[in-house]
Amino acid sequence: MGRLDGKVAIISGGARGQGAAEARLFAKEGARVVFGDIRDDEGRQVEAEIQELGGDAVYVHLDVTSEADWQRVVRDTIDRYGRLDILVNNAAIIIPRVGIEDRSGDDWDRVFEVNAKGVFLGTKHSIPAMRDSGGGSIVNISSVAGIGQAYHQEPAYAASKGAVRIFSKVTAAQHAKDGIRCNSVHPGPIDTEMLATAFADEEAKAERLKRVPMQRMGSADEIAKGVLYLASDDSSYVTGSELVIDGGAISM
Ligand SMILES: NC(=O)c1ccc[n+]([C@@H]2O[C@H](COP(=O)([O-])OP(=O)(O)OC[C@H]3O[C@@H](n4cnc5c(N)ncnc54)[C@H](O)[C@@H]3O)[C@@H](O)[C@H]2O)c1
């Protein structure tokens, strides 16, 4: 028996990295998974891999900044599977770090458009479908950057992840009445393509690891296991909370 048997999940940013790991794990645990991204070729490859293993997963084009895309994806999910139980707002971007004085307003807006507005739009359009399904679980991927370790963070990225953190609590507080839970996950440095963008060279990466007590990066699978807990009924009394998965980074 899978931990997500009978459940239907939407995952954003699922073509690679943590989102792909979550799509694989959710399908393995019995969920029917709709996962979206703007990287269509990579997304279809992940879809084929999951289906080959017998999982029920479908890749869709989803730009999280597009309200029309979210409306289409939620509608198609309901048409296909008849319900929506889980939303993982995972898609995000990072940009190379510069100081506040050197960051352009356009860059700031671009980061917020994807990382913060994308989470809002996904939540907005999933709530009615979840309510109609009798409730659900929303898991928003923030970061340790949304809590602290501020000295090392890219300013716009960190602020957008702080927005995700508090937006999760607002969602939890205002939609408990609908049977909808909402929690945030706060990964430390995780070995994905995103980290390669954030830390251009080995020296920068080594510097970052000095602030991780476990002295290593985490894997996408280690995050997916935490997301699975929050998505599943194992966390039935957990809402508005923060799950930090970071090798101890936030404690430094
Ligand atoms: N890697 C880390 O060190 C780290 C640390 C803390 C938090 N996070 C967070 O974890 C989540 C997953 O990141 P990852 O590490 O897997 O990075 P990643 O770059 O491998 O994956 C992010 C995915 O989001 C997709 N995406 C970007 N813009 C999109 C858009 N407009 N619409 C739809 N999809 C879009 C990308 O195409 C990509 O597939 C993100 O929210 C990220 O901020 C990552």
Tab-separated table of C-alpha atoms and ligand atoms in Angstrom:
chain	number	residue	atom	x	y	z
A	1	MET	CA	0.000	0.000	0.000
A	2	GLY	CA	1.339	3.418	-0.988
A	3	ARG	CA	1.287	6.460	1.265
A	4	LEU	CA	-0.559	8.463	-1.415
A	5	ASP	CA	-2.961	5.813	-2.701
A	6	GLY	CA	-6.081	7.387	-4.203
A	7	LYS	CA	-4.660	10.905	-4.194
A	8	VAL	CA	-4.194	13.269	-7.119
A	9	ALA	CA	-1.268	15.693	-7.055
A	10	ILE	CA	-0.087	18.676	-9.082
A	11	ILE	CA	3.629	19.529	-8.874
A	12	SER	CA	5.132	22.648	-10.479
A	13	GLY	CA	8.699	22.747	-11.749
A	14	GLY	CA	8.791	18.966	-12.140
A	15	ALA	CA	10.995	18.582	-15.214
A	16	ARG	CA	14.192	18.233	-13.184
A	17	GLY	CA	15.705	18.544	-9.715
A	18	GLN	CA	13.533	18.321	-6.651
A	19	GLY	CA	10.240	18.570	-8.558
A	20	ALA	CA	11.148	15.542	-10.680
A	21	ALA	CA	12.192	13.625	-7.535
A	22	GLU	CA	8.809	14.450	-5.980
A	23	ALA	CA	6.924	13.348	-9.127
A	24	ARG	CA	8.817	10.014	-9.085
A	25	LEU	CA	8.290	9.416	-5.357
A	26	PHE	CA	4.623	10.435	-5.364
A	27	ALA	CA	3.900	8.088	-8.292
A	28	LYS	CA	5.767	5.288	-6.489
A	29	GLU	CA	3.582	5.916	-3.429
A	30	GLY	CA	0.396	5.478	-5.453
A	31	ALA	CA	-0.547	9.051	-6.381
A	32	ARG	CA	-1.775	10.081	-9.798
A	33	VAL	CA	0.595	12.930	-10.632
A	34	VAL	CA	0.242	15.899	-12.959
A	35	PHE	CA	3.552	17.730	-13.117
A	36	GLY	CA	4.314	20.865	-15.071
A	37	ASP	CA	7.265	22.957	-16.139
A	38	ILE	CA	8.491	25.160	-18.979
A	39	ARG	CA	11.212	22.608	-19.907
A	40	ASP	CA	8.959	20.411	-22.027
A	41	ASP	CA	11.585	17.984	-23.389
A	42	GLU	CA	12.993	17.223	-19.940
A	43	GLY	CA	9.478	16.959	-18.506
A	44	ARG	CA	8.389	14.413	-21.117
A	45	GLN	CA	11.488	12.371	-20.386
A	46	VAL	CA	10.620	12.218	-16.678
A	47	GLU	CA	7.035	11.301	-17.614
A	48	ALA	CA	8.283	8.393	-19.747
A	49	GLU	CA	10.578	7.160	-16.938
A	50	ILE	CA	7.751	7.176	-14.396
A	51	GLN	CA	5.321	5.447	-16.757
A	52	GLU	CA	7.926	2.809	-17.588
A	53	LEU	CA	8.048	1.937	-13.887
A	54	GLY	CA	4.274	1.593	-13.834
A	55	GLY	CA	3.537	4.991	-12.277
A	56	ASP	CA	0.558	7.148	-13.211
A	57	ALA	CA	2.029	10.538	-14.132
A	58	VAL	CA	1.453	13.036	-16.884
A	59	TYR	CA	3.640	15.969	-17.880
A	60	VAL	CA	1.981	19.273	-18.859
A	61	HIS	CA	3.335	22.618	-19.991
A	62	LEU	CA	2.940	25.006	-17.051
A	63	ASP	CA	4.484	28.441	-16.742
A	64	VAL	CA	3.700	29.279	-13.129
A	65	THR	CA	3.605	33.004	-13.898
A	66	SER	CA	0.639	32.461	-16.242
A	67	GLU	CA	-2.814	32.506	-14.663
A	68	ALA	CA	-4.260	30.950	-17.836
A	69	ASP	CA	-1.786	28.048	-17.566
A	70	TRP	CA	-2.794	27.367	-13.967
A	71	GLN	CA	-6.494	27.473	-14.868
A	72	ARG	CA	-5.929	25.009	-17.717
A	73	VAL	CA	-3.808	22.626	-15.647
A	74	VAL	CA	-6.256	22.486	-12.723
A	75	ARG	CA	-9.228	22.089	-15.102
A	76	ASP	CA	-7.480	19.316	-17.069
A	77	THR	CA	-6.519	17.553	-13.824
A	78	ILE	CA	-10.143	17.517	-12.675
A	79	ASP	CA	-11.327	16.388	-16.132
A	80	ARG	CA	-8.791	13.554	-16.126
A	81	TYR	CA	-8.831	12.361	-12.525
A	82	GLY	CA	-11.957	13.923	-10.996
A	83	ARG	CA	-10.267	15.419	-7.927
A	84	LEU	CA	-7.277	17.329	-6.533
A	85	ASP	CA	-5.710	16.454	-3.171
A	86	ILE	CA	-2.147	17.776	-3.268
A	87	LEU	CA	-0.394	20.820	-4.719
A	88	VAL	CA	3.379	21.191	-4.522
A	89	ASN	CA	4.459	24.712	-5.465
A	90	ASN	CA	8.063	23.845	-6.259
A	91	ALA	CA	9.033	25.881	-9.358
A	92	ALA	CA	11.438	28.757	-8.758
A	93	ILE	CA	14.438	30.536	-10.202
A	94	ILE	CA	17.602	31.963	-8.724
A	95	ILE	CA	19.896	34.593	-10.194
A	96	PRO	CA	23.610	35.080	-9.532
A	97	ARG	CA	24.160	36.962	-6.294
A	98	VAL	CA	24.982	40.666	-6.311
A	99	GLY	CA	24.632	43.309	-3.602
A	100	ILE	CA	21.397	45.212	-3.088
A	101	GLU	CA	22.828	48.375	-4.669
A	102	ASP	CA	23.683	46.482	-7.858
A	103	ARG	CA	20.433	44.571	-8.267
A	104	SER	CA	18.098	45.965	-10.938
A	105	GLY	CA	14.376	46.434	-10.347
A	106	ASP	CA	13.661	44.277	-13.385
A	107	ASP	CA	15.662	41.371	-11.944
A	108	TRP	CA	13.828	41.763	-8.629
A	109	ASP	CA	10.460	41.662	-10.422
A	110	ARG	CA	11.429	38.581	-12.466
A	111	VAL	CA	12.384	36.614	-9.338
A	112	PHE	CA	9.182	37.617	-7.543
A	113	GLU	CA	7.065	36.859	-10.609
A	114	VAL	CA	8.145	33.199	-10.611
A	115	ASN	CA	8.955	32.495	-6.949
A	116	ALA	CA	6.182	34.394	-5.174
A	117	LYS	CA	3.406	35.154	-7.690
A	118	GLY	CA	3.736	31.626	-9.130
A	119	VAL	CA	2.971	30.169	-5.691
A	120	PHE	CA	0.033	32.533	-5.209
A	121	LEU	CA	-1.502	31.683	-8.599
A	122	GLY	CA	-1.130	27.928	-8.100
A	123	THR	CA	-2.725	28.180	-4.660
A	124	LYS	CA	-5.531	30.457	-5.860
A	125	HIS	CA	-6.625	28.097	-8.613
A	126	SER	CA	-6.161	24.870	-6.652
A	127	ILE	CA	-8.187	25.875	-3.589
A	128	PRO	CA	-11.646	25.541	-5.215
A	129	ALA	CA	-10.756	22.125	-6.692
A	130	MET	CA	-9.380	20.913	-3.327
A	131	ARG	CA	-12.410	22.221	-1.461
A	132	ASP	CA	-14.666	20.321	-3.881
A	133	SER	CA	-12.544	17.204	-3.213
A	134	GLY	CA	-13.152	17.484	0.536
A	135	GLY	CA	-9.804	19.108	1.425
A	136	GLY	CA	-6.153	18.720	0.578
A	137	SER	CA	-2.532	19.560	1.282
A	138	ILE	CA	-0.493	22.382	-0.225
A	139	VAL	CA	3.279	22.172	0.141
A	140	ASN	CA	5.230	25.301	-0.768
A	141	ILE	CA	8.957	25.008	-1.364
A	142	SER	CA	10.663	27.951	0.303
A	143	SER	CA	14.318	27.778	1.415
A	144	VAL	CA	16.530	28.352	4.430
A	145	ALA	CA	16.893	31.710	2.659
A	146	GLY	CA	13.265	32.380	3.613
A	147	ILE	CA	14.181	32.081	7.299
A	148	GLY	CA	17.756	33.264	7.775
A	149	GLN	CA	21.400	32.637	6.850
A	150	ALA	CA	20.899	36.082	5.325
A	151	TYR	CA	24.509	37.113	4.865
A	152	HIS	CA	25.009	34.621	2.020
A	153	GLN	CA	21.739	35.025	0.195
A	154	GLU	CA	20.858	36.712	-3.052
A	155	PRO	CA	18.573	39.557	-1.876
A	156	ALA	CA	15.630	39.126	-4.290
A	157	TYR	CA	15.656	35.316	-3.997
A	158	ALA	CA	15.742	35.425	-0.180
A	159	ALA	CA	12.925	37.988	-0.031
A	160	SER	CA	10.788	35.934	-2.444
A	161	LYS	CA	11.295	32.829	-0.294
A	162	GLY	CA	10.333	34.819	2.818
A	163	ALA	CA	7.129	35.743	0.972
A	164	VAL	CA	6.436	32.062	0.292
A	165	ARG	CA	6.964	31.242	3.981
A	166	ILE	CA	4.403	33.756	5.269
A	167	PHE	CA	1.973	33.178	2.391
A	168	SER	CA	1.898	29.508	3.433
A	169	LYS	CA	0.788	30.500	6.939
A	170	VAL	CA	-1.933	32.791	5.570
A	171	THR	CA	-3.190	29.964	3.371
A	172	ALA	CA	-3.146	27.550	6.332
A	173	ALA	CA	-4.991	29.958	8.626
A	174	GLN	CA	-7.646	30.974	6.106
A	175	HIS	CA	-8.371	27.560	4.575
A	176	ALA	CA	-8.303	25.140	7.507
A	177	LYS	CA	-12.087	25.557	7.394
A	178	ASP	CA	-12.006	23.951	3.920
A	179	GLY	CA	-9.977	20.983	5.139
A	180	ILE	CA	-6.935	22.371	3.327
A	181	ARG	CA	-3.551	22.223	5.049
A	182	CYS	CA	-0.580	24.302	3.906
A	183	ASN	CA	3.041	24.047	5.002
A	184	SER	CA	6.411	25.281	3.780
A	185	VAL	CA	9.601	23.293	3.205
A	186	HIS	CA	12.974	24.946	3.700
A	187	PRO	CA	15.833	23.137	1.977
A	188	GLY	CA	19.473	24.001	2.591
A	189	PRO	CA	21.930	23.636	-0.302
A	190	ILE	CA	20.650	20.798	-2.501
A	191	ASP	CA	22.634	19.244	-5.330
A	192	THR	CA	20.576	20.351	-8.360
A	193	GLU	CA	21.056	22.587	-11.393
A	194	MET	CA	19.856	25.546	-9.353
A	195	LEU	CA	22.824	25.321	-7.027
A	196	ALA	CA	25.149	25.308	-10.028
A	197	THR	CA	23.625	28.688	-10.989
A	198	ALA	CA	23.902	30.071	-7.488
A	199	PHE	CA	27.522	28.979	-6.966
A	200	ALA	CA	29.444	29.457	-10.167
A	201	ASP	CA	32.705	27.922	-8.915
A	202	GLU	CA	33.934	25.300	-6.462
A	203	GLU	CA	35.338	27.954	-4.140
A	204	ALA	CA	31.918	29.578	-3.701
A	205	LYS	CA	30.376	26.162	-3.087
A	206	ALA	CA	33.021	25.260	-0.496
A	207	GLU	CA	32.429	28.589	1.244
A	208	ARG	CA	28.683	27.815	1.427
A	209	LEU	CA	29.323	24.359	2.880
A	210	LYS	CA	31.290	25.898	5.752
A	211	ARG	CA	27.887	26.966	7.053
A	212	VAL	CA	26.374	23.490	6.920
A	213	PRO	CA	27.176	21.416	10.041
A	214	MET	CA	26.790	18.147	8.114
A	215	GLN	CA	29.373	19.437	5.608
A	216	ARG	CA	27.600	18.210	2.503
A	217	MET	CA	24.828	19.187	0.140
A	218	GLY	CA	21.477	17.470	0.376
A	219	SER	CA	19.935	15.455	-2.451
A	220	ALA	CA	16.643	16.034	-4.268
A	221	ASP	CA	15.428	12.703	-2.861
A	222	GLU	CA	16.035	13.856	0.715
A	223	ILE	CA	13.749	16.834	0.110
A	224	ALA	CA	11.131	14.725	-1.696
A	225	LYS	CA	10.781	12.498	1.395
A	226	GLY	CA	9.923	15.541	3.535
A	227	VAL	CA	7.476	16.822	0.936
A	228	LEU	CA	5.848	13.362	0.873
A	229	TYR	CA	5.274	13.541	4.636
A	230	LEU	CA	3.530	16.908	4.365
A	231	ALA	CA	1.520	15.857	1.298
A	232	SER	CA	0.308	12.619	2.916
A	233	ASP	CA	-2.199	12.001	5.697
A	234	ASP	CA	0.745	11.197	8.012
A	235	SER	CA	0.837	14.962	8.659
A	236	SER	CA	-2.928	15.305	9.191
A	237	TYR	CA	-2.525	17.672	12.210
A	238	VAL	CA	0.280	19.743	10.664
A	239	THR	CA	-0.539	23.084	9.054
A	240	GLY	CA	1.100	26.495	8.915
A	241	SER	CA	4.398	24.895	9.883
A	242	GLU	CA	7.923	24.924	8.470
A	243	LEU	CA	9.905	21.789	7.690
A	244	VAL	CA	13.612	22.627	7.559
A	245	ILE	CA	15.750	20.039	5.698
A	246	ASP	CA	19.205	21.527	5.630
A	247	GLY	CA	21.933	19.443	7.291
A	248	GLY	CA	21.714	21.846	10.226
A	249	ALA	CA	22.483	25.000	8.213
A	250	ILE	CA	19.878	27.197	9.833
A	251	SER	CA	21.353	26.504	13.269
A	252	MET	CA	24.649	28.208	12.332
B	1	LIG	N1	18.867	23.634	-4.927
B	1	LIG	C1	18.919	24.268	-3.784
B	1	LIG	O1	19.992	24.420	-3.202
B	1	LIG	C2	17.682	24.837	-3.159
B	1	LIG	C3	17.763	25.297	-1.835
B	1	LIG	C4	16.636	25.802	-1.225
B	1	LIG	C5	15.436	25.840	-1.905
B	1	LIG	N2	15.388	25.395	-3.189
B	1	LIG	C6	14.092	25.447	-3.850
B	1	LIG	O2	13.726	24.141	-4.266
B	1	LIG	C7	12.856	24.214	-5.395
B	1	LIG	C8	13.332	23.295	-6.495
B	1	LIG	O3	14.586	23.759	-6.978
B	1	LIG	P1	15.689	22.770	-7.586
B	1	LIG	O4	16.805	22.775	-6.648
B	1	LIG	O5	15.065	21.501	-7.969
B	1	LIG	O6	16.126	23.629	-8.857
B	1	LIG	P2	16.003	23.347	-10.434
B	1	LIG	O7	16.447	24.607	-11.079
B	1	LIG	O8	16.668	22.090	-10.782
B	1	LIG	O9	14.437	23.136	-10.652
B	1	LIG	C9	13.525	24.205	-10.731
B	1	LIG	C10	12.508	23.875	-11.809
B	1	LIG	O10	11.573	24.968	-11.872
B	1	LIG	C11	11.314	25.201	-13.239
B	1	LIG	N3	10.817	26.550	-13.484
B	1	LIG	C12	11.498	27.721	-13.474
B	1	LIG	N4	10.698	28.727	-13.849
B	1	LIG	C13	9.476	28.187	-14.086
B	1	LIG	C14	8.225	28.715	-14.499
B	1	LIG	N5	8.067	30.029	-14.761
B	1	LIG	N6	7.184	27.877	-14.627
B	1	LIG	C15	7.328	26.538	-14.388
B	1	LIG	N7	8.484	25.977	-14.024
B	1	LIG	C16	9.544	26.804	-13.868
B	1	LIG	C17	12.638	24.963	-13.932
B	1	LIG	O11	12.477	24.796	-15.329
B	1	LIG	C18	13.153	23.731	-13.202
B	1	LIG	O12	12.730	22.546	-13.828
B	1	LIG	C19	12.809	25.688	-5.765
B	1	LIG	O13	11.660	26.295	-5.198
B	1	LIG	C20	14.050	26.247	-5.123
B	1	LIG	O14	13.976	27.641	-4.893
B	1	LIG	C21	16.475	24.896	-3.827
